[in-house]
Amino acid sequence: MSLLEVENLSAYYITHAYGVQRDVRAVDNITFSMEENEIVGLAGESGCGKSTLIKVLLAIIKPPLRVLSGQVNYSYDGKKFNLLTLEREQLRKVQWEDISYIPQGSMSTLNPVRKIRKTFEDVIKAHKKSESREEYERLMEEHIKYLGLPLEVLDSYPHQLSGGMRQRTTIALATILKPKIIFADEPTTALDVVVQRGVIQMLKQLHEEQKNTMLIVTHDMAVHANVAEKIAIMYAGKIVEIAEKKELFTAPKHPYSQFLIQSLPRIGDKRRRTSAPGNPPSLADPPPGCRFHPRCPYVKDVCKRHIPKLIEYEESHNIACFLYSSEIEEGEEIVQEIIRS
Ligand code: SF4
């Protein structure tokens, strides 16, 4: 069994204003899985639902975000559970210790008015109550040193560190308890190229040592090329293709993935890059059928009426497109019924 199995997951932002309901379909009937010790990159344009998907996989669900259907099943070390059905106390236990998160922007994790040592202590104390203070200190200092950070960061306030150092400290904090799975949301955004390289190295080093599973979300395909083993492409709230990295970069199959890969700059190639025509749809009012159909050069009648199912095209290569299968996705009616009820 896979470490993480996501089944028919739908999560919408549902708001009401002046008697009118607005549903933003950020995560729309998604099914995929992740194996132990693999690094998966989740790519797609800004606003396609990547960050919302991560929040749901961590059960960080606050209104107006609502999970309408599906399961998020984790299985490791003899434990097996659907994260979305855990009680608050069970959830608190697995978050950080087993399932950890590197958020977008380090300031949201580090408390600006507390020294970093205190923040580390709080996290360790909450999960390792029986350990002594000396043991916390040893754990903290060993981890910080292992990741090549100076021990002085522990006695600093977040604002005293550079953006790159803060981000690396956030990664150290997220991994202090050696979690089984880590979700990293745009871990290199807003960092300069040299610092980005340091952060990528750090993630690889951690993966090597802790043997954990990672889901890295970024729109930056260069980061995926560097770190990921497998890549999932998301478009308008849906996963449209998942493949091994090499396969995805050299032979993408879904028309949107093809545009995405074609638009990347290549050393020595001066040909003009083409991107997908038009703009991504509003998630509050996506087109019927395949979400990509208004921009797709291969659109057929069936694409405008039905949603293609994500099918296994080859081993380790899944695609949702009527060019490769005639299978239609099911479940849309169920979600609509839940919204109406
Ligand atoms: Fe294009 Fe149809 Fe495939 Fe969608 S399902 S990507 S519209 S060919």
Tab-separated table of C-alpha atoms and ligand atoms in Angstrom:
chain	number	residue	atom	x	y	z
A	1	MET	CA	0.000	0.000	0.000
A	2	SER	CA	1.167	3.548	-0.751
A	3	LEU	CA	2.155	5.901	2.073
A	4	LEU	CA	-0.479	8.417	0.931
A	5	GLU	CA	-3.596	7.636	-1.076
A	6	VAL	CA	-5.895	10.498	-2.031
A	7	GLU	CA	-9.291	9.434	-3.339
A	8	ASN	CA	-11.889	11.605	-5.087
A	9	LEU	CA	-10.937	14.632	-3.023
A	10	SER	CA	-12.943	17.819	-3.564
A	11	ALA	CA	-12.481	20.972	-1.483
A	12	TYR	CA	-14.137	24.250	-2.399
A	13	TYR	CA	-14.115	27.771	-0.949
A	14	ILE	CA	-17.832	28.393	-0.441
A	15	THR	CA	-18.949	31.941	0.300
A	16	HIS	CA	-22.322	33.666	0.545
A	17	ALA	CA	-22.904	37.335	-0.181
A	18	TYR	CA	-26.287	39.038	-0.633
A	19	GLY	CA	-27.976	35.637	-0.868
A	20	VAL	CA	-25.675	34.461	-3.651
A	21	GLN	CA	-23.466	31.415	-3.143
A	22	ARG	CA	-20.048	31.371	-4.776
A	23	ASP	CA	-18.058	28.115	-5.032
A	24	VAL	CA	-14.374	28.287	-5.868
A	25	ARG	CA	-13.404	24.770	-6.957
A	26	ALA	CA	-9.800	24.788	-5.816
A	27	VAL	CA	-9.499	21.001	-5.452
A	28	ASP	CA	-11.836	19.164	-7.779
A	29	ASN	CA	-12.203	15.385	-7.536
A	30	ILE	CA	-8.506	14.559	-7.240
A	31	THR	CA	-7.147	11.003	-6.971
A	32	PHE	CA	-3.438	10.171	-6.695
A	33	SER	CA	-0.952	8.358	-4.470
A	34	MET	CA	2.593	8.738	-3.152
A	35	GLU	CA	5.020	5.967	-2.292
A	36	GLU	CA	7.399	5.796	0.654
A	37	ASN	CA	10.666	7.690	0.166
A	38	GLU	CA	9.727	9.402	-3.101
A	39	ILE	CA	9.884	13.093	-3.992
A	40	VAL	CA	6.938	14.315	-6.018
A	41	GLY	CA	6.811	17.788	-7.552
A	42	LEU	CA	3.416	19.428	-7.966
A	43	ALA	CA	3.472	21.980	-10.791
A	44	GLY	CA	0.950	24.337	-12.362
A	45	GLU	CA	0.165	28.017	-12.842
A	46	SER	CA	-0.485	30.273	-9.831
A	47	GLY	CA	-4.068	29.960	-8.646
A	48	CYS	CA	-4.597	26.410	-9.974
A	49	GLY	CA	-5.244	25.026	-6.464
A	50	LYS	CA	-1.774	23.650	-5.548
A	51	SER	CA	-1.550	25.346	-2.137
A	52	THR	CA	-5.143	24.460	-1.261
A	53	LEU	CA	-4.450	20.812	-2.051
A	54	ILE	CA	-1.509	20.841	0.383
A	55	LYS	CA	-3.680	22.393	3.112
A	56	VAL	CA	-6.261	19.628	2.719
A	57	LEU	CA	-3.577	16.911	2.754
A	58	LEU	CA	-2.488	18.364	6.110
A	59	ALA	CA	-6.082	18.830	7.333
A	60	ILE	CA	-5.563	22.586	7.725
A	61	ILE	CA	-9.116	23.404	6.756
A	62	LYS	CA	-10.641	26.705	7.804
A	63	PRO	CA	-13.850	28.266	6.462
A	64	PRO	CA	-14.672	29.213	3.790
A	65	LEU	CA	-12.673	26.169	2.662
A	66	ARG	CA	-14.818	23.061	2.918
A	67	VAL	CA	-14.040	19.443	2.058
A	68	LEU	CA	-16.988	18.100	0.090
A	69	SER	CA	-15.887	14.576	-0.671
A	70	GLY	CA	-13.001	12.160	-0.629
A	71	GLN	CA	-10.405	10.603	1.626
A	72	VAL	CA	-6.795	11.350	2.532
A	73	ASN	CA	-5.452	7.958	3.642
A	74	TYR	CA	-2.034	7.632	5.235
A	75	SER	CA	-0.357	4.287	5.897
A	76	TYR	CA	3.025	3.866	7.622
A	77	ASP	CA	4.659	2.002	10.529
A	78	GLY	CA	1.558	-0.171	10.919
A	79	LYS	CA	-0.723	2.877	11.224
A	80	LYS	CA	-3.527	3.445	8.753
A	81	PHE	CA	-5.985	6.359	8.925
A	82	ASN	CA	-8.028	8.861	6.944
A	83	LEU	CA	-6.616	12.211	8.106
A	84	LEU	CA	-9.934	13.958	7.480
A	85	THR	CA	-11.718	11.870	10.099
A	86	LEU	CA	-9.212	12.203	12.977
A	87	GLU	CA	-10.196	13.862	16.261
A	88	ARG	CA	-8.410	17.113	17.130
A	89	GLU	CA	-6.017	15.420	19.604
A	90	GLN	CA	-5.081	12.638	17.166
A	91	LEU	CA	-4.543	15.246	14.484
A	92	ARG	CA	-2.285	17.327	16.723
A	93	LYS	CA	-0.200	14.218	17.393
A	94	VAL	CA	0.460	13.354	13.750
A	95	GLN	CA	0.988	16.932	12.534
A	96	TRP	CA	4.662	17.917	12.850
A	97	GLU	CA	5.701	14.480	14.159
A	98	ASP	CA	4.619	12.350	11.180
A	99	ILE	CA	3.279	14.846	8.662
A	100	SER	CA	5.094	18.139	8.426
A	101	TYR	CA	4.813	21.363	6.464
A	102	ILE	CA	7.187	23.957	5.070
A	103	PRO	CA	4.888	26.897	4.354
A	104	GLN	CA	5.159	29.656	1.799
A	105	GLY	CA	6.920	32.515	3.611
A	106	SER	CA	8.904	31.611	6.715
A	107	MET	CA	7.466	34.447	8.840
A	108	SER	CA	4.149	32.599	9.132
A	109	THR	CA	5.872	29.778	11.089
A	110	LEU	CA	8.428	31.679	13.144
A	111	ASN	CA	6.976	33.804	15.910
A	112	PRO	CA	8.389	37.339	15.384
A	113	VAL	CA	8.513	38.124	19.125
A	114	ARG	CA	10.174	34.894	20.298
A	115	LYS	CA	13.711	33.715	19.886
A	116	ILE	CA	13.996	30.795	17.502
A	117	ARG	CA	15.198	28.490	20.288
A	118	LYS	CA	11.812	28.943	22.042
A	119	THR	CA	9.889	28.036	18.883
A	120	PHE	CA	11.973	24.861	18.454
A	121	GLU	CA	11.470	23.997	22.140
A	122	ASP	CA	7.691	24.404	21.839
A	123	VAL	CA	7.522	22.000	18.912
A	124	ILE	CA	9.759	19.380	20.537
A	125	LYS	CA	8.039	19.674	23.945
A	126	ALA	CA	4.576	19.248	22.432
A	127	HIS	CA	5.556	15.894	20.946
A	128	LYS	CA	8.284	14.497	23.187
A	129	LYS	CA	6.934	15.238	26.642
A	130	SER	CA	9.066	12.634	28.405
A	131	GLU	CA	12.394	14.024	27.226
A	132	SER	CA	14.532	16.219	29.495
A	133	ARG	CA	15.464	19.806	28.712
A	134	GLU	CA	19.053	18.674	27.998
A	135	GLU	CA	17.676	16.196	25.490
A	136	TYR	CA	15.685	18.963	23.688
A	137	GLU	CA	18.809	21.071	23.530
A	138	ARG	CA	20.908	18.223	22.180
A	139	LEU	CA	18.315	17.332	19.538
A	140	MET	CA	17.982	20.952	18.429
A	141	GLU	CA	21.681	21.705	18.258
A	142	GLU	CA	22.565	18.451	16.478
A	143	HIS	CA	19.908	19.062	13.832
A	144	ILE	CA	20.896	22.689	13.292
A	145	LYS	CA	24.573	21.721	12.939
A	146	TYR	CA	23.782	18.780	10.664
A	147	LEU	CA	21.992	21.140	8.290
A	148	GLY	CA	24.989	23.472	8.225
A	149	LEU	CA	23.324	26.356	10.052
A	150	PRO	CA	25.241	28.359	12.670
A	151	LEU	CA	24.080	27.696	16.244
A	152	GLU	CA	23.607	31.466	16.693
A	153	VAL	CA	20.321	31.257	14.762
A	154	LEU	CA	18.773	29.648	17.852
A	155	ASP	CA	19.370	32.795	19.889
A	156	SER	CA	18.129	35.196	17.218
A	157	TYR	CA	14.725	36.697	16.532
A	158	PRO	CA	13.374	35.919	13.039
A	159	HIS	CA	13.792	39.539	11.868
A	160	GLN	CA	17.534	39.351	12.645
A	161	LEU	CA	18.028	36.661	9.975
A	162	SER	CA	18.229	37.107	6.214
A	163	GLY	CA	15.348	35.740	4.096
A	164	GLY	CA	17.426	32.727	3.039
A	165	MET	CA	18.550	31.909	6.590
A	166	ARG	CA	14.954	32.228	7.830
A	167	GLN	CA	13.748	29.817	5.156
A	168	ARG	CA	16.466	27.289	6.013
A	169	THR	CA	15.597	27.651	9.716
A	170	THR	CA	11.930	26.983	8.874
A	171	ILE	CA	12.949	23.807	7.041
A	172	ALA	CA	15.053	22.753	10.057
A	173	LEU	CA	12.040	23.321	12.320
A	174	ALA	CA	9.679	21.365	10.041
A	175	THR	CA	12.032	18.382	10.043
A	176	ILE	CA	13.286	18.356	13.651
A	177	LEU	CA	11.021	15.405	14.531
A	178	LYS	CA	12.001	13.412	11.414
A	179	PRO	CA	8.504	13.310	9.872
A	180	LYS	CA	7.434	10.522	7.496
A	181	ILE	CA	6.094	12.979	4.942
A	182	ILE	CA	6.846	16.636	4.252
A	183	PHE	CA	4.808	19.087	2.230
A	184	ALA	CA	6.776	22.093	1.007
A	185	ASP	CA	4.798	24.990	-0.462
A	186	GLU	CA	6.914	27.158	-2.796
A	187	PRO	CA	10.031	26.660	-0.604
A	188	THR	CA	12.279	28.735	-2.885
A	189	THR	CA	9.941	31.564	-3.882
A	190	ALA	CA	11.274	35.096	-3.351
A	191	LEU	CA	14.847	33.853	-2.767
A	192	ASP	CA	17.770	34.765	-5.001
A	193	VAL	CA	19.344	32.042	-7.148
A	194	VAL	CA	22.293	31.322	-4.832
A	195	VAL	CA	20.055	30.997	-1.759
A	196	GLN	CA	17.617	28.874	-3.785
A	197	ARG	CA	20.427	26.440	-4.520
A	198	GLY	CA	21.219	26.200	-0.780
A	199	VAL	CA	17.572	25.477	0.045
A	200	ILE	CA	17.339	22.790	-2.661
A	201	GLN	CA	20.540	21.166	-1.388
A	202	MET	CA	19.123	21.182	2.118
A	203	LEU	CA	15.912	19.440	1.031
A	204	LYS	CA	17.919	16.788	-0.816
A	205	GLN	CA	20.216	16.269	2.180
A	206	LEU	CA	17.211	15.802	4.484
A	207	HIS	CA	15.593	13.355	2.108
A	208	GLU	CA	18.814	11.385	1.948
A	209	GLU	CA	19.164	11.241	5.739
A	210	GLN	CA	15.587	10.923	6.940
A	211	LYS	CA	14.281	8.846	3.992
A	212	ASN	CA	10.999	10.698	4.096
A	213	THR	CA	8.429	11.267	1.376
A	214	MET	CA	8.181	14.825	0.024
A	215	LEU	CA	5.606	16.728	-1.966
A	216	ILE	CA	7.125	19.933	-3.286
A	217	VAL	CA	4.778	22.525	-4.692
A	218	THR	CA	6.168	25.171	-6.985
A	219	HIS	CA	5.430	26.761	-10.350
A	220	ASP	CA	9.225	26.818	-10.928
A	221	MET	CA	9.973	23.888	-13.252
A	222	ALA	CA	13.724	24.317	-12.662
A	223	VAL	CA	13.205	23.347	-9.010
A	224	HIS	CA	11.251	20.260	-10.086
A	225	ALA	CA	13.989	19.355	-12.578
A	226	ASN	CA	16.484	19.537	-9.730
A	227	VAL	CA	14.663	17.797	-6.889
A	228	ALA	CA	11.622	15.769	-7.947
A	229	GLU	CA	11.570	12.149	-9.064
A	230	LYS	CA	7.984	12.255	-10.252
A	231	ILE	CA	5.950	15.290	-11.364
A	232	ALA	CA	2.201	15.925	-11.132
A	233	ILE	CA	0.746	18.691	-13.298
A	234	MET	CA	-2.281	20.525	-11.946
A	235	TYR	CA	-4.649	22.648	-14.019
A	236	ALA	CA	-7.747	24.460	-12.745
A	237	GLY	CA	-8.200	22.348	-9.600
A	238	LYS	CA	-7.456	18.997	-11.233
A	239	ILE	CA	-4.397	16.799	-11.744
A	240	VAL	CA	-4.094	16.280	-15.505
A	241	GLU	CA	-0.842	14.288	-15.759
A	242	ILE	CA	1.584	12.439	-13.456
A	243	ALA	CA	4.818	10.927	-14.752
A	244	GLU	CA	8.441	10.214	-13.929
A	245	LYS	CA	10.466	13.428	-14.214
A	246	LYS	CA	12.430	12.413	-17.313
A	247	GLU	CA	9.303	11.243	-19.122
A	248	LEU	CA	7.458	14.445	-18.246
A	249	PHE	CA	10.260	16.706	-19.448
A	250	THR	CA	11.055	14.763	-22.634
A	251	ALA	CA	7.668	13.385	-23.701
A	252	PRO	CA	4.765	15.182	-21.986
A	253	LYS	CA	1.417	13.825	-23.190
A	254	HIS	CA	-1.340	16.132	-21.937
A	255	PRO	CA	-1.680	19.218	-24.204
A	256	TYR	CA	-1.349	21.565	-21.197
A	257	SER	CA	1.837	19.799	-20.023
A	258	GLN	CA	3.187	20.063	-23.570
A	259	PHE	CA	2.681	23.853	-23.564
A	260	LEU	CA	4.221	24.075	-20.093
A	261	ILE	CA	7.373	22.188	-21.122
A	262	GLN	CA	7.646	23.918	-24.539
A	263	SER	CA	7.585	27.331	-22.883
A	264	LEU	CA	10.720	26.605	-20.798
A	265	PRO	CA	13.944	28.321	-21.911
A	266	ARG	CA	16.734	26.004	-23.097
A	267	ILE	CA	20.430	26.790	-23.296
A	268	GLY	CA	21.500	27.511	-26.901
A	269	ASP	CA	17.973	27.219	-28.314
A	270	LYS	CA	16.955	30.623	-29.658
A	271	ARG	CA	13.584	29.561	-31.053
A	272	ARG	CA	10.578	31.519	-29.859
A	273	ARG	CA	8.829	29.840	-26.924
A	274	THR	CA	5.083	29.268	-27.188
A	275	SER	CA	2.755	29.130	-24.223
A	276	ALA	CA	-0.874	28.020	-24.093
A	277	PRO	CA	-3.216	30.501	-25.800
A	278	GLY	CA	-5.669	32.429	-23.585
A	279	ASN	CA	-5.819	32.447	-19.800
A	280	PRO	CA	-6.622	29.856	-17.139
A	281	PRO	CA	-10.319	29.813	-16.171
A	282	SER	CA	-11.762	31.241	-12.990
A	283	LEU	CA	-12.124	28.432	-10.462
A	284	ALA	CA	-15.452	30.004	-9.493
A	285	ASP	CA	-16.800	29.403	-12.965
A	286	PRO	CA	-14.741	26.747	-14.754
A	287	PRO	CA	-15.818	25.639	-18.218
A	288	PRO	CA	-17.865	22.431	-18.471
A	289	GLY	CA	-16.106	19.241	-19.539
A	290	CYS	CA	-12.323	19.293	-19.711
A	291	ARG	CA	-11.164	22.441	-17.910
A	292	PHE	CA	-8.501	23.002	-20.591
A	293	HIS	CA	-10.845	22.755	-23.596
A	294	PRO	CA	-11.155	26.515	-24.405
A	295	ARG	CA	-7.331	26.654	-24.810
A	296	CYS	CA	-6.678	23.248	-26.302
A	297	PRO	CA	-5.680	22.922	-29.996
A	298	TYR	CA	-6.947	19.298	-30.064
A	299	VAL	CA	-10.391	19.922	-28.550
A	300	LYS	CA	-13.151	17.499	-29.614
A	301	ASP	CA	-16.902	17.591	-28.965
A	302	VAL	CA	-16.653	15.148	-26.058
A	303	CYS	CA	-14.136	17.468	-24.318
A	304	LYS	CA	-16.779	20.211	-24.031
A	305	ARG	CA	-19.342	17.937	-22.386
A	306	HIS	CA	-17.428	15.492	-20.200
A	307	ILE	CA	-14.485	15.535	-17.826
A	308	PRO	CA	-11.736	13.046	-18.780
A	309	LYS	CA	-10.777	10.562	-16.065
A	310	LEU	CA	-7.155	10.331	-14.877
A	311	ILE	CA	-6.164	6.895	-16.220
A	312	GLU	CA	-2.972	4.840	-16.173
A	313	TYR	CA	-1.614	5.311	-19.694
A	314	GLU	CA	1.624	3.442	-19.036
A	315	GLU	CA	3.302	2.211	-15.859
A	316	SER	CA	3.924	5.302	-13.650
A	317	HIS	CA	2.315	7.598	-16.220
A	318	ASN	CA	-1.241	8.829	-15.661
A	319	ILE	CA	-3.123	11.226	-17.935
A	320	ALA	CA	-6.584	12.838	-17.953
A	321	CYS	CA	-7.291	13.567	-21.614
A	322	PHE	CA	-9.642	12.187	-24.274
A	323	LEU	CA	-6.723	11.888	-26.716
A	324	TYR	CA	-5.550	8.860	-24.708
A	325	SER	CA	-8.727	7.339	-23.287
A	326	SER	CA	-12.493	7.681	-23.548
A	327	GLU	CA	-13.051	7.163	-19.810
A	328	ILE	CA	-15.244	9.806	-18.208
A	329	GLU	CA	-14.755	11.049	-14.654
A	330	GLU	CA	-17.563	10.293	-12.231
A	331	GLY	CA	-18.495	12.043	-9.022
A	332	GLU	CA	-19.450	15.533	-10.235
A	333	GLU	CA	-23.154	14.951	-9.430
A	334	ILE	CA	-22.331	13.749	-5.898
A	335	VAL	CA	-20.338	16.921	-5.129
A	336	GLN	CA	-23.085	19.155	-6.516
A	337	GLU	CA	-25.639	17.340	-4.365
A	338	ILE	CA	-23.514	17.900	-1.223
A	339	ILE	CA	-23.196	21.620	-2.002
A	340	ARG	CA	-26.953	21.943	-2.439
A	341	SER	CA	-27.733	20.069	0.824
B	1	SF4	FE1	-7.644	18.882	-25.062
B	1	SF4	FE2	-9.775	17.333	-24.996
B	1	SF4	FE3	-7.494	16.485	-23.964
B	1	SF4	FE4	-8.896	18.378	-22.762
B	1	SF4	S1	-9.523	16.277	-23.066
B	1	SF4	S2	-6.723	18.379	-23.089
B	1	SF4	S3	-9.700	19.494	-24.501
B	1	SF4	S4	-7.912	16.945	-26.100
